[in-house]
Amino acid sequence: MGRKKLLIVDDQIGIRILLLEVFATEGYETFQAANGRTALDIVRNHTPDLVLLDMKIPGMDGLEILKKIKEMNKEIKVIMMTAYGELDMIKEATDLGALMHFTKPFDIDEMRMAVNLQLGEGGSRSKFASGS
């Protein structure tokens, strides 16, 4: 079985680079996208196992991207990343199939543990309701 694939979707390059470095060292095949169109192209062409998806992205918001990902493949796991105060969107994201969310700025070790838990043996659902 090949390496697990992880897609990072965030318009902030600093966050993408940080997450790419962390998850590449964890052994994942990592992809990045700064916008919804690129993210959906990667989903279509590479079928990631898990997507770390920012809620606020110019052009197409995280909820819209989440809906489209789930339409393409319900099996793809999604963890949302949000700025403080987007609680109404978090509930909608959960209803659409997001597993959990992390509020920025997030603890990178908590994020790493959550991703490893989701992509690890069996990929069982997390015991954590959210990342923060």
Coordinates of C-alpha atoms in Angstrom, one line a residue:
M1 CA 0.0 0.0 0.0
G2 CA 1.3 3.5 -0.9
R3 CA 1.8 6.4 1.3
K4 CA -1.2 8.2 2.6
K5 CA -2.0 11.4 0.8
L6 CA -2.7 14.7 2.5
L7 CA -4.0 17.9 0.9
I8 CA -3.5 21.2 2.6
V9 CA -5.9 24.0 1.5
D10 CA -5.1 27.5 2.8
D11 CA -4.6 30.8 1.2
Q12 CA -1.8 31.7 3.7
I13 CA 1.5 30.4 2.4
G14 CA 3.1 30.3 5.8
I15 CA 0.5 27.9 7.1
R16 CA 0.8 25.7 4.0
I17 CA 4.6 25.5 4.2
L18 CA 4.5 24.7 8.0
L19 CA 1.9 21.9 7.5
L20 CA 3.7 20.6 4.4
E21 CA 7.0 20.3 6.3
V22 CA 5.4 18.7 9.4
F23 CA 3.4 16.1 7.4
A24 CA 6.2 15.3 4.9
T25 CA 8.4 14.4 7.8
E26 CA 5.5 12.2 9.1
G27 CA 5.8 10.2 5.8
Y28 CA 2.7 11.5 4.0
E29 CA 2.6 12.4 0.4
T30 CA 1.5 16.1 0.7
F31 CA -0.2 18.4 -1.7
Q32 CA -1.1 22.1 -1.3
A33 CA -3.6 24.5 -2.7
A34 CA -4.1 28.2 -2.2
N35 CA -7.7 28.2 -3.6
G36 CA -10.7 26.1 -4.2
R37 CA -10.2 25.4 -7.9
T38 CA -6.6 24.1 -7.4
A39 CA -7.8 22.0 -4.4
L40 CA -10.6 20.4 -6.4
D41 CA -8.2 19.6 -9.2
I42 CA -5.9 17.8 -6.8
V43 CA -8.8 15.9 -5.3
R44 CA -9.9 14.8 -8.8
N45 CA -6.4 13.8 -9.9
H46 CA -4.8 12.5 -6.7
T47 CA -7.6 11.4 -4.4
P48 CA -6.1 12.5 -1.0
D49 CA -7.0 10.4 2.0
L50 CA -7.4 13.5 4.2
V51 CA -7.8 17.3 3.5
L52 CA -6.9 20.0 5.9
L53 CA -9.2 22.8 4.7
D54 CA -9.3 26.4 5.7
M55 CA -12.8 27.8 6.2
K56 CA -12.1 31.2 4.7
I57 CA -10.5 31.1 1.2
P58 CA -10.9 33.9 -1.4
G59 CA -13.2 32.9 -4.3
M60 CA -14.7 29.7 -2.9
D61 CA -15.2 29.3 0.8
G62 CA -14.3 26.2 2.8
L63 CA -17.9 25.0 3.0
E64 CA -18.4 25.2 -0.7
I65 CA -15.1 23.3 -1.2
L66 CA -16.1 20.7 1.4
K67 CA -19.4 20.1 -0.4
K68 CA -17.7 19.5 -3.7
I69 CA -15.1 17.2 -2.1
K70 CA -17.8 15.1 -0.6
E71 CA -19.7 15.0 -3.9
M72 CA -16.6 13.7 -5.6
N73 CA -15.7 11.1 -2.9
K74 CA -17.5 10.7 0.4
E75 CA -14.6 8.6 1.8
I76 CA -12.1 11.6 1.8
K77 CA -11.7 12.7 5.4
V78 CA -11.8 16.5 6.0
I79 CA -10.5 18.5 9.0
M80 CA -11.4 22.2 9.0
M81 CA -9.2 25.0 10.1
T82 CA -11.0 28.2 11.2
A83 CA -10.4 31.6 12.6
Y84 CA -12.0 32.4 15.9
G85 CA -15.7 33.2 15.8
E86 CA -16.9 31.1 12.9
L87 CA -19.0 28.7 15.1
D88 CA -22.0 28.8 12.8
M89 CA -19.9 27.7 9.9
I90 CA -18.2 25.0 12.0
K91 CA -21.6 23.4 12.7
E92 CA -22.5 23.5 9.0
A93 CA -19.1 21.9 8.2
T94 CA -19.7 19.1 10.7
D95 CA -23.2 18.5 9.2
L96 CA -21.5 18.3 5.7
G97 CA -19.1 15.6 6.9
A98 CA -16.0 17.4 8.4
L99 CA -14.6 15.3 11.2
M100 CA -13.3 18.1 13.4
H101 CA -11.9 21.6 13.4
F102 CA -8.9 23.4 14.6
T103 CA -9.1 27.1 15.6
K104 CA -6.2 29.2 14.4
P105 CA -3.6 29.6 15.7
F106 CA -3.6 25.9 16.3
D107 CA -1.2 23.7 18.2
I108 CA 0.8 21.9 15.6
D109 CA 1.4 18.8 17.8
E110 CA -2.4 18.5 18.3
M111 CA -2.9 18.8 14.5
R112 CA -0.2 16.2 13.9
M113 CA -1.8 13.8 16.4
A114 CA -5.3 14.3 14.9
V115 CA -4.1 13.6 11.4
N116 CA -2.1 10.6 12.4
L117 CA -5.1 9.3 14.3
Q118 CA -7.4 9.7 11.3
L119 CA -4.9 8.2 8.8
G120 CA -3.4 5.6 11.2
E121 CA -4.5 2.0 11.7
G122 CA -8.2 1.8 10.9
G123 CA -8.6 5.6 10.8
S124 CA -11.1 5.4 13.6
R125 CA -13.1 8.5 14.4
S126 CA -11.3 10.8 16.8
K127 CA -12.1 10.9 20.5
F128 CA -11.6 14.6 20.3
A129 CA -14.6 16.8 19.4
S130 CA -12.4 19.5 18.1
G131 CA -8.8 20.6 17.9
S132 CA -9.0 23.4 20.4

